[in-house]
Amino acid sequence: MTDSVACASAVIGQLLAQGVTDLVLAPGSRSAPLALVAYAAARDGRLRLHVRVDERSAGFLALGIAKASGRCVPIVTTSGTAVGNLLPAVMEAHHCGVPLLVVSADRPASLVGFGANQTTEQSQLFAGFLRYRARVSSLASDQSWLAQAARAVIAAEGPLSRFPGPAHLNVELGQPLVAAAVGAPPELPAVVVGAAPAPGSCALPGAPRTLVVCGDATLAVGRTATELAEAAGLPLLAEPSSNARTGANALAAGRLLLAGDLAARIERVIVYGRPTLSRPVTRLLSRDDVEVVVVATSPDFVDPGWRASLIASVVSVEPGPADWLASWQQADREQADRVAQPCDRLVETVEAALPTGPQVAALVVAAVPADQVLCLGNSNPIRDADLAQVRPASPPVYANRGLSGIDGTLATAVGVALGSGRPTTLLCGDLSFVHDVGALAIGPGEPRPQLRIVVADDAGGSIFATLEYGNEPFADAFERVFATPTGLDLVALSAGFGVPAMRITGAAELAGALAEPVTCLEVLVVDIDRNRRASRQD
């Protein structure tokens, strides 16, 4: 066994000992020892291996699996630009607290900076976005290999820091890279990590008129926000990926109500998760006359207006005035009915008129059973879902709200479907789909997801029509430099990847397609009308 194979075997073996069950691999030469050891572990049933040819897509696949499973997921790449392609996924993992582990192969440090092929200063590529970073050398002792791998998983999953996120092991491998045969890694005992101290709590009076806001959050955080709102009798403004958008206290059209009279009466906001979806919420959290209480278990809490007066990990609230909650519920019913009526009328007819984005989102949200999974793409789809009806029981909802970009949307959904093991539906826009269409390239023999991708195709980035750039002074430039339609046939594009796809032109047809069970990877392309986007409130 060469030093490089021994190092790779120790690293992969320790990752398995720490509880890693899935590993994503992009092909390469310098990473050959890591790839062969991972393959042997998968062959022996100790690891589920996912191979992708595009590193950016592979990174978001790992991100999605980690989101759904809650466990650290390594992404293994070769050296050079391959590692750089992981930066978007690492940034997203940093901002949304997902335990992603980059395991990048590298040349020995002595070759870096002297013109050796495929060498660069890659150990510093993710500076500012990591919970932990280490250089692992095949020339060092085996104990250092084990210790660094164990520490990377612990730092990524965050049992001690309460601050999960990405970590990076830059594995420097010298020649010879492989021996005649490479076997599975040894079975190692897991490192025992003690529990972190229990966080403190804070009891709040119920007198100030209070709104609970829950942004993008895990199932556990969403459940906590829901329980607090119901116990204290408070209205709950829950974003679609908050996993709190359920029950009697959750508002279906909360962001629209922030433009009305009730919003002016708010005296306190209790914040859970990462609320970044709408400008009305940001403005609310920035108001000088509103007390902001942030409930967080990590130092990466949200306070966009620098207004937080209290940061606590656990909060309880005395019951608030009954008429306060009732006022919000009545206003929400009236507003939600106004939003829902156009969609109801459209489904009841068979006219050829194209549905709008909110109408498509309402149908998709309503069609996903509570025992399945919903993923939402950024830009318009998640905002459209923010106006859908609140359900008594909702499925787990995932979205990349760490940086709120469209990068890696499809690959993340593939990862969520594989990581959860459940039928999954993704709603995304046409630009998000085209941007990440390479994620549909899943090789023969690779695990395949039960994933339905619903593409709201409005021929470009219509979200810009709701912003300043959609105004008349920019009309000449808007279509080319903001909307940026691609002109691609998304059904044919999907078919080129061997993925079944169909185009849908009406709400009734979409409702029928959504009623069918999710059994494979498939694409539904829905033509939608974007002419009324500019009038929508964000």
Coordinates of C-alpha atoms in Angstrom, one line a residue:
M1 CA 0.0 0.0 0.0
T2 CA 1.4 3.4 -1.0
D3 CA 1.4 6.3 1.4
S4 CA -1.3 8.0 -0.7
V5 CA -3.6 5.0 -0.6
A6 CA -3.0 4.6 3.2
C7 CA -3.9 8.2 3.7
A8 CA -7.0 8.0 1.6
S9 CA -8.0 4.8 3.3
A10 CA -7.6 6.4 6.8
V11 CA -9.5 9.5 5.8
I12 CA -12.5 7.6 4.2
G13 CA -12.5 5.1 7.0
Q14 CA -12.7 7.8 9.7
L15 CA -15.5 9.6 7.8
L16 CA -17.5 6.3 7.9
A17 CA -16.7 5.9 11.6
Q18 CA -18.1 9.3 12.2
G19 CA -21.4 8.3 10.7
V20 CA -21.0 9.4 7.0
T21 CA -23.4 7.3 4.8
D22 CA -23.3 9.2 1.5
L23 CA -20.4 10.4 -0.5
V24 CA -20.4 12.4 -3.7
L25 CA -17.5 12.0 -6.1
A26 CA -16.4 13.9 -9.2
P27 CA -13.8 12.1 -11.4
G28 CA -10.1 13.0 -11.5
S29 CA -6.6 11.7 -11.4
R30 CA -5.0 13.2 -8.2
S31 CA -8.1 12.1 -6.3
A32 CA -7.7 8.5 -7.6
P33 CA -6.8 7.0 -4.2
L34 CA -9.8 8.6 -2.5
A35 CA -12.1 7.5 -5.4
L36 CA -10.9 3.8 -5.3
V37 CA -11.3 3.6 -1.6
A38 CA -14.8 5.1 -1.7
Y39 CA -15.7 2.7 -4.5
A40 CA -14.5 -0.3 -2.5
A41 CA -16.5 0.9 0.6
A42 CA -19.6 1.3 -1.6
R43 CA -19.1 -2.1 -3.1
D44 CA -19.0 -3.6 0.4
G45 CA -22.2 -1.9 1.3
R46 CA -20.7 0.5 3.8
L47 CA -21.3 3.7 1.8
R48 CA -23.8 5.0 -0.8
L49 CA -21.7 6.5 -3.6
H50 CA -22.9 9.2 -6.0
V51 CA -20.7 10.0 -9.1
R52 CA -21.1 13.2 -11.1
V53 CA -19.0 14.6 -13.9
D54 CA -19.6 18.3 -13.1
E55 CA -18.1 19.5 -9.8
R56 CA -20.5 22.4 -9.3
S57 CA -23.5 20.1 -9.7
A58 CA -21.9 17.5 -7.5
G59 CA -21.4 20.1 -4.7
F60 CA -25.1 21.0 -4.7
L61 CA -26.0 17.3 -4.9
A62 CA -24.1 16.8 -1.7
L63 CA -25.7 19.9 -0.2
G64 CA -29.1 18.5 -0.9
I65 CA -28.4 15.2 0.6
A66 CA -27.0 16.9 3.7
K67 CA -30.0 19.1 4.0
A68 CA -32.4 16.2 3.9
S69 CA -30.5 13.8 6.1
G70 CA -29.0 16.3 8.6
R71 CA -25.7 14.4 8.3
C72 CA -22.3 15.5 7.0
V73 CA -21.9 14.6 3.3
P74 CA -18.4 14.7 1.7
I75 CA -17.8 15.9 -1.8
V76 CA -14.5 14.5 -3.2
T77 CA -12.8 16.2 -6.1
T78 CA -9.4 16.3 -7.9
S79 CA -7.1 19.3 -7.8
G80 CA -7.2 22.6 -9.6
T81 CA -10.3 24.3 -11.0
A82 CA -12.3 21.3 -9.9
V83 CA -12.2 22.5 -6.4
G84 CA -13.1 26.1 -7.4
N85 CA -16.3 24.8 -8.8
L86 CA -17.5 23.9 -5.3
L87 CA -17.4 27.5 -4.1
P88 CA -21.1 28.3 -4.7
A89 CA -22.2 25.2 -2.8
V90 CA -19.8 25.9 0.0
M91 CA -21.1 29.5 0.3
E92 CA -24.7 28.3 0.3
A93 CA -23.9 25.7 3.0
H94 CA -22.2 28.4 5.1
H95 CA -25.1 30.7 5.1
C96 CA -27.8 28.1 5.7
G97 CA -25.8 25.9 8.1
V98 CA -25.6 22.7 6.2
P99 CA -22.9 20.1 7.1
L100 CA -21.0 19.9 3.8
L101 CA -17.5 18.5 3.7
V102 CA -15.1 19.3 0.8
V103 CA -12.4 16.6 0.4
S104 CA -10.1 18.0 -2.3
A105 CA -7.1 16.1 -3.6
D106 CA -3.9 18.1 -4.1
R107 CA -0.3 17.8 -5.0
P108 CA 2.3 17.9 -2.1
A109 CA 2.8 21.4 -0.7
S110 CA 6.4 21.4 -2.1
L111 CA 5.0 21.5 -5.6
V112 CA 2.6 24.4 -5.1
G113 CA 3.8 27.7 -6.6
F114 CA 6.5 26.2 -8.8
G115 CA 4.4 25.6 -12.0
A116 CA 3.6 21.9 -11.5
N117 CA 0.6 20.9 -13.5
Q118 CA -2.9 21.5 -11.9
T119 CA -1.5 23.2 -8.8
T120 CA -2.8 26.3 -7.2
E121 CA -3.4 27.6 -3.7
Q122 CA -6.6 25.7 -3.2
S123 CA -6.4 25.2 0.6
Q124 CA -7.5 28.9 0.9
L125 CA -10.2 28.8 -1.7
F126 CA -13.1 28.8 0.8
A127 CA -11.7 31.3 3.3
G128 CA -14.5 33.0 5.2
F129 CA -17.1 30.3 4.6
L130 CA -15.8 27.3 6.7
R131 CA -16.3 26.0 10.2
Y132 CA -13.0 24.1 9.9
R133 CA -10.1 23.8 7.4
A134 CA -7.1 21.5 7.5
R135 CA -4.3 20.3 5.2
V136 CA -3.9 16.5 5.3
S137 CA -0.6 15.2 3.9
S138 CA 0.2 11.6 2.8
L139 CA 3.7 12.3 4.3
A140 CA 2.3 12.8 7.8
S141 CA 1.5 10.2 10.4
D142 CA -1.7 8.1 10.2
Q143 CA -2.9 9.5 13.5
S144 CA -3.0 13.0 12.0
W145 CA -5.1 11.6 9.1
L146 CA -7.7 10.2 11.5
A147 CA -7.8 13.2 13.8
Q148 CA -8.3 15.7 11.0
A149 CA -11.1 13.7 9.3
A150 CA -12.9 13.2 12.7
R151 CA -12.6 16.9 13.6
A152 CA -13.9 17.9 10.1
V153 CA -17.1 15.9 10.5
I154 CA -17.6 17.2 14.1
A155 CA -17.1 20.8 13.0
A156 CA -19.4 20.4 10.0
E157 CA -22.2 18.8 12.0
G158 CA -21.8 21.3 14.9
P159 CA -22.6 19.2 18.0
L160 CA -20.2 21.3 20.1
S161 CA -20.6 24.7 18.4
R162 CA -24.3 24.5 17.7
F163 CA -23.1 26.0 14.4
P164 CA -23.2 23.5 11.6
G165 CA -21.8 24.3 8.1
P166 CA -19.1 23.5 5.6
A167 CA -15.6 22.1 6.4
H168 CA -12.6 21.5 4.1
L169 CA -9.9 18.8 4.1
N170 CA -7.3 19.5 1.5
V171 CA -5.6 16.1 1.0
E172 CA -2.1 16.3 -0.4
L173 CA -1.2 13.1 -2.1
G174 CA 2.2 12.2 -3.5
Q175 CA 3.3 9.7 -6.1
P176 CA 2.8 6.8 -6.5
L177 CA -0.9 7.4 -6.2
V178 CA -2.2 3.8 -6.3
A179 CA -0.9 0.3 -5.8
A180 CA -1.9 -2.8 -7.7
A181 CA -5.1 -3.1 -5.7
V182 CA -7.0 -0.8 -3.4
G183 CA -9.4 -2.2 -0.9
A184 CA -12.1 -0.8 1.4
P185 CA -10.9 1.3 4.4
P186 CA -10.5 -0.3 7.8
E187 CA -13.4 -0.1 10.3
L188 CA -12.6 2.4 13.0
P189 CA -14.3 3.4 16.2
A190 CA -16.1 6.7 16.1
V191 CA -14.8 9.6 18.1
V192 CA -17.1 10.3 21.1
V193 CA -18.2 13.9 21.3
G194 CA -19.7 15.2 24.5
A195 CA -22.9 17.2 24.4
A196 CA -22.6 21.0 24.4
P197 CA -24.1 22.8 27.4
A198 CA -27.8 23.4 27.3
P199 CA -28.6 26.9 26.0
G200 CA -30.3 29.5 28.2
S201 CA -34.0 30.6 27.9
C202 CA -36.0 33.8 28.2
A203 CA -39.6 34.3 29.3
L204 CA -41.3 37.3 27.7
P205 CA -44.5 39.1 28.7
G206 CA -47.5 38.8 26.5
A207 CA -48.6 42.5 26.5
P208 CA -46.7 44.0 23.5
R209 CA -48.6 43.2 20.3
T210 CA -46.3 40.5 18.9
L211 CA -45.9 38.8 15.5
V212 CA -43.8 35.6 15.1
V213 CA -41.7 35.5 12.0
C214 CA -40.1 32.3 10.8
G215 CA -37.8 32.3 7.8
D216 CA -36.0 29.4 6.1
A217 CA -35.6 26.8 8.8
T218 CA -35.2 23.1 9.7
L219 CA -38.1 21.0 10.6
A220 CA -37.2 21.3 14.3
V221 CA -36.9 25.1 14.3
G222 CA -40.2 25.4 12.3
R223 CA -42.0 23.2 14.8
T224 CA -40.6 25.3 17.7
A225 CA -41.9 28.5 16.0
T226 CA -45.3 26.9 15.4
E227 CA -45.6 25.7 19.0
L228 CA -44.6 29.1 20.4
A229 CA -47.2 30.9 18.3
E230 CA -50.0 28.5 19.2
A231 CA -49.1 28.4 22.9
A232 CA -49.0 32.2 23.2
G233 CA -51.9 32.9 20.8
L234 CA -49.8 34.9 18.3
P235 CA -50.0 35.3 14.5
L236 CA -47.3 33.5 12.6
L237 CA -45.7 34.8 9.4
A238 CA -44.0 31.7 8.1
E239 CA -42.0 31.6 4.8
P240 CA -42.6 28.6 2.5
S241 CA -39.3 26.9 3.5
S242 CA -39.7 27.7 7.2
N243 CA -41.4 24.3 7.9
A244 CA -43.8 26.4 10.1
R245 CA -46.4 27.2 7.5
T246 CA -49.1 25.1 9.0
G247 CA -51.8 25.3 11.6
A248 CA -54.4 27.9 12.6
N249 CA -51.9 30.6 13.6
A250 CA -49.9 30.6 10.3
L251 CA -50.8 33.4 7.8
A252 CA -51.3 32.5 4.2
A253 CA -50.8 36.1 2.9
G254 CA -48.7 37.5 5.7
R255 CA -46.3 39.5 3.6
L256 CA -49.2 41.3 1.9
L257 CA -50.8 42.2 5.3
L258 CA -47.6 44.0 6.3
A259 CA -48.7 46.8 3.9
G260 CA -51.9 47.3 5.9
D261 CA -53.1 48.9 9.1
L262 CA -52.4 45.8 11.3
A263 CA -48.7 46.1 10.6
A264 CA -48.5 49.6 12.0
R265 CA -49.7 48.2 15.3
I266 CA -46.9 45.6 15.7
E267 CA -44.8 46.3 18.8
R268 CA -42.6 43.2 18.9
V269 CA -41.4 40.6 16.5
I270 CA -40.0 37.2 17.5
V271 CA -37.7 35.9 14.7
Y272 CA -36.9 32.2 14.0
G273 CA -34.8 30.9 11.1
R274 CA -33.6 33.0 8.3
P275 CA -36.3 35.4 7.0
T276 CA -34.9 36.8 3.7
L277 CA -37.7 36.3 1.3
S278 CA -39.6 39.7 1.1
R279 CA -38.9 43.4 1.5
P280 CA -41.9 44.0 3.8
V281 CA -40.4 41.6 6.4
T282 CA -37.0 43.3 6.1
R283 CA -38.6 46.7 6.5
L284 CA -40.6 45.4 9.6
L285 CA -37.4 44.1 11.2
S286 CA -35.7 47.5 10.6
R287 CA -38.4 49.7 12.2
D288 CA -37.3 51.8 15.1
D289 CA -40.6 51.3 16.9
V290 CA -40.5 47.5 16.9
E291 CA -38.7 45.4 19.5
V292 CA -36.9 42.5 17.7
V293 CA -36.2 39.3 19.6
V294 CA -34.1 36.7 17.7
V295 CA -34.3 33.0 18.7
A296 CA -31.0 31.4 17.5
T297 CA -28.7 28.6 18.6
S298 CA -25.7 29.8 16.6
P299 CA -23.8 33.0 16.2
D300 CA -25.0 33.3 12.6
F301 CA -28.4 34.9 13.4
V302 CA -30.4 37.3 11.2
D303 CA -30.7 41.0 12.1
P304 CA -30.9 42.9 8.8
G305 CA -31.8 46.2 10.5
W306 CA -29.3 45.9 13.4
R307 CA -32.4 46.2 15.6
A308 CA -32.3 43.0 17.7
S309 CA -32.6 43.8 21.4
L310 CA -32.4 40.2 22.6
I311 CA -30.7 37.1 21.3
A312 CA -31.9 33.9 23.0
S313 CA -31.7 30.2 22.2
V314 CA -35.1 29.4 23.9
V315 CA -38.0 31.8 24.3
S316 CA -41.4 31.5 26.0
V317 CA -44.2 34.1 25.8
E318 CA -47.2 34.7 28.0
P319 CA -50.5 34.5 26.1
G320 CA -51.3 37.6 24.1
P321 CA -54.6 39.4 23.7
A322 CA -57.1 37.2 21.9
D323 CA -58.4 40.0 19.7
W324 CA -54.8 40.5 18.3
L325 CA -54.7 37.1 16.8
A326 CA -58.3 37.2 15.7
S327 CA -57.7 40.4 13.8
W328 CA -54.8 38.9 11.9
Q329 CA -56.7 35.7 11.1
Q330 CA -59.7 37.6 9.8
A331 CA -57.5 39.9 7.6
D332 CA -55.6 36.9 6.4
R333 CA -58.8 35.0 5.4
E334 CA -59.9 38.0 3.4
Q335 CA -56.6 38.5 1.7
A336 CA -56.0 34.8 1.0
D337 CA -59.5 34.6 -0.6
R338 CA -58.6 37.4 -3.0
V339 CA -55.3 35.6 -3.9
A340 CA -57.0 32.2 -4.4
Q341 CA -60.0 33.2 -6.4
P342 CA -58.3 33.7 -9.8
C343 CA -56.6 30.3 -9.4
D344 CA -59.9 28.6 -8.5
R345 CA -61.7 30.1 -11.6
L346 CA -58.8 29.1 -13.8
V347 CA -58.9 25.5 -12.8
E348 CA -62.6 25.3 -13.2
T349 CA -62.4 26.4 -16.8
V350 CA -60.7 24.8 -19.8
E351 CA -59.8 28.0 -21.5
A352 CA -56.4 28.3 -23.2
A353 CA -55.4 31.3 -21.1
L354 CA -52.0 30.8 -19.5
P355 CA -51.8 30.5 -15.7
T356 CA -49.8 32.9 -13.6
G357 CA -46.9 32.0 -11.4
P358 CA -48.9 32.2 -8.2
Q359 CA -51.6 30.0 -9.7
V360 CA -49.0 27.4 -10.6
A361 CA -47.4 27.6 -7.2
A362 CA -50.8 27.2 -5.5
L363 CA -51.5 24.0 -7.5
V364 CA -48.0 22.5 -6.8
V365 CA -48.1 23.3 -3.1
A366 CA -51.6 21.8 -2.7
A367 CA -50.6 18.6 -4.6
V368 CA -47.6 17.5 -2.5
P369 CA -48.8 15.1 0.2
A370 CA -47.5 15.6 3.8
D371 CA -45.5 12.3 3.6
Q372 CA -43.6 13.5 0.5
V373 CA -41.1 16.4 0.1
L374 CA -41.4 19.8 -1.6
C375 CA -38.4 21.8 -2.9
L376 CA -38.7 25.4 -4.1
G377 CA -36.5 27.3 -6.4
N378 CA -35.5 30.9 -5.7
S379 CA -36.7 34.1 -7.4
N380 CA -40.4 33.9 -8.3
P381 CA -41.4 30.3 -7.4
I382 CA -40.7 30.5 -3.7
R383 CA -42.4 34.0 -3.5
D384 CA -45.4 32.6 -5.4
A385 CA -45.6 29.7 -2.9
D386 CA -45.6 32.3 -0.2
L387 CA -49.1 33.2 -1.2
A388 CA -50.4 29.7 -1.3
Q389 CA -53.0 28.5 1.1
V390 CA -51.8 27.3 4.5
R391 CA -52.4 23.5 5.0
P392 CA -53.3 21.6 8.2
A393 CA -50.4 19.2 7.5
S394 CA -47.5 20.2 5.2
P395 CA -44.6 18.2 3.8
P396 CA -41.0 19.1 4.6
V397 CA -40.0 22.0 2.5
Y398 CA -36.4 22.8 1.3
A399 CA -35.0 25.8 -0.5
N400 CA -31.5 27.3 -0.9
R401 CA -32.1 30.5 1.2
G402 CA -28.5 30.8 2.5
L403 CA -27.7 33.1 -0.3
S404 CA -31.0 32.9 -2.2
G405 CA -29.4 32.2 -5.6
I406 CA -30.6 30.0 -8.4
D407 CA -27.2 28.1 -8.6
G408 CA -27.5 24.4 -8.1
T409 CA -31.3 24.3 -7.8
L410 CA -31.8 21.0 -9.7
A411 CA -28.8 19.3 -8.1
T412 CA -30.0 20.3 -4.6
A413 CA -33.4 18.8 -5.3
V414 CA -31.9 15.6 -6.6
G415 CA -29.9 15.4 -3.4
V416 CA -32.9 16.1 -1.2
A417 CA -34.9 13.3 -2.9
L418 CA -32.0 10.8 -2.5
G419 CA -31.3 11.9 1.0
S420 CA -34.9 11.8 2.2
G421 CA -35.8 8.6 0.3
R422 CA -39.2 10.1 -0.5
P423 CA -41.0 11.2 -3.6
T424 CA -40.0 14.9 -4.1
T425 CA -41.4 17.7 -6.2
L426 CA -39.4 20.8 -7.2
L427 CA -41.0 24.0 -8.4
C428 CA -38.5 26.2 -10.2
G429 CA -38.2 28.9 -13.0
D430 CA -37.0 28.3 -16.5
L431 CA -33.7 30.2 -15.9
S432 CA -33.0 28.1 -12.8
F433 CA -33.7 25.0 -14.8
V434 CA -31.3 26.0 -17.7
H435 CA -28.6 27.2 -15.3
D436 CA -28.4 23.8 -13.6
V437 CA -29.6 21.4 -16.3
G438 CA -26.4 19.5 -16.1
A439 CA -27.7 18.0 -12.9
L440 CA -30.0 15.8 -15.0
A441 CA -26.8 14.0 -16.2
I442 CA -27.0 11.0 -13.9
G443 CA -24.9 8.1 -15.1
P444 CA -26.0 4.5 -15.6
G445 CA -25.9 2.6 -12.3
E446 CA -26.1 5.7 -10.2
P447 CA -28.9 6.1 -7.6
R448 CA -31.8 7.9 -9.3
P449 CA -34.3 10.0 -7.4
Q450 CA -38.1 10.0 -7.4
L451 CA -38.2 13.7 -8.4
R452 CA -40.8 15.7 -10.3
I453 CA -39.5 19.0 -11.6
V454 CA -42.2 21.5 -12.4
V455 CA -40.7 24.4 -14.4
A456 CA -42.7 27.6 -14.4
D457 CA -41.6 28.8 -17.8
D458 CA -42.2 32.5 -18.3
A459 CA -39.4 32.9 -20.9
G460 CA -36.9 34.6 -18.6
G461 CA -36.3 36.2 -15.3
S462 CA -39.6 37.9 -14.7
I463 CA -38.7 38.6 -11.0
F464 CA -36.8 41.7 -12.3
A465 CA -40.2 43.1 -13.5
T466 CA -41.1 43.5 -9.8
L467 CA -38.0 45.5 -9.0
E468 CA -36.8 49.0 -10.0
Y469 CA -35.4 47.7 -13.3
G470 CA -38.9 46.7 -14.5
N471 CA -40.0 50.4 -14.6
E472 CA -40.5 52.3 -17.8
P473 CA -37.1 54.1 -17.9
F474 CA -35.4 50.6 -18.4
A475 CA -38.0 49.2 -20.9
D476 CA -35.6 49.2 -23.8
A477 CA -32.9 47.2 -22.0
F478 CA -35.1 45.1 -19.8
E479 CA -35.7 42.1 -22.0
R480 CA -32.1 41.6 -23.1
V481 CA -30.1 42.3 -19.9
F482 CA -32.6 41.4 -17.1
A483 CA -35.3 39.0 -18.4
T484 CA -32.6 37.2 -20.6
P485 CA -34.9 34.6 -22.2
T486 CA -32.9 31.6 -23.5
G487 CA -35.2 30.5 -26.3
L488 CA -34.6 26.9 -25.5
D489 CA -37.1 24.1 -25.8
L490 CA -37.0 22.8 -22.2
V491 CA -38.8 19.6 -23.1
A492 CA -36.4 18.7 -25.8
L493 CA -33.5 19.7 -23.6
S494 CA -34.7 17.3 -20.9
A495 CA -35.2 14.5 -23.4
G496 CA -31.5 15.0 -24.4
F497 CA -30.6 13.9 -20.9
G498 CA -32.9 10.9 -21.2
V499 CA -35.4 12.5 -18.8
P500 CA -39.1 12.2 -19.7
A501 CA -40.7 15.6 -20.1
M502 CA -44.0 17.2 -21.2
R503 CA -45.2 20.7 -21.9
I504 CA -48.3 21.9 -20.1
T505 CA -50.3 25.0 -21.2
G506 CA -53.2 25.2 -18.8
A507 CA -54.0 24.9 -15.1
A508 CA -56.5 22.0 -15.5
E509 CA -53.9 20.0 -17.4
L510 CA -51.3 20.8 -14.7
A511 CA -53.7 19.7 -11.9
G512 CA -54.2 16.4 -13.7
A513 CA -50.5 15.8 -14.1
L514 CA -49.8 16.7 -10.5
A515 CA -52.4 14.1 -9.4
E516 CA -50.3 11.3 -10.8
P517 CA -47.8 9.7 -8.4
V518 CA -44.1 10.7 -8.5
T519 CA -42.3 7.5 -9.6
C520 CA -39.2 8.7 -11.4
L521 CA -37.2 11.7 -12.5
E522 CA -39.5 13.7 -14.8
V523 CA -40.0 17.3 -15.9
L524 CA -43.2 19.2 -16.4
V525 CA -42.8 22.5 -18.3
V526 CA -45.6 24.9 -17.6
D527 CA -46.1 27.9 -19.8
I528 CA -47.1 30.9 -17.6
D529 CA -48.1 34.5 -18.1
R530 CA -45.6 37.1 -16.7
N531 CA -47.4 40.2 -17.9
R532 CA -48.8 41.0 -14.4
R533 CA -45.6 40.5 -12.5
A534 CA -44.8 44.2 -12.1
S535 CA -48.0 44.8 -10.1
R536 CA -47.3 42.1 -7.5
Q537 CA -46.2 43.2 -3.9
D538 CA -42.9 41.8 -2.6

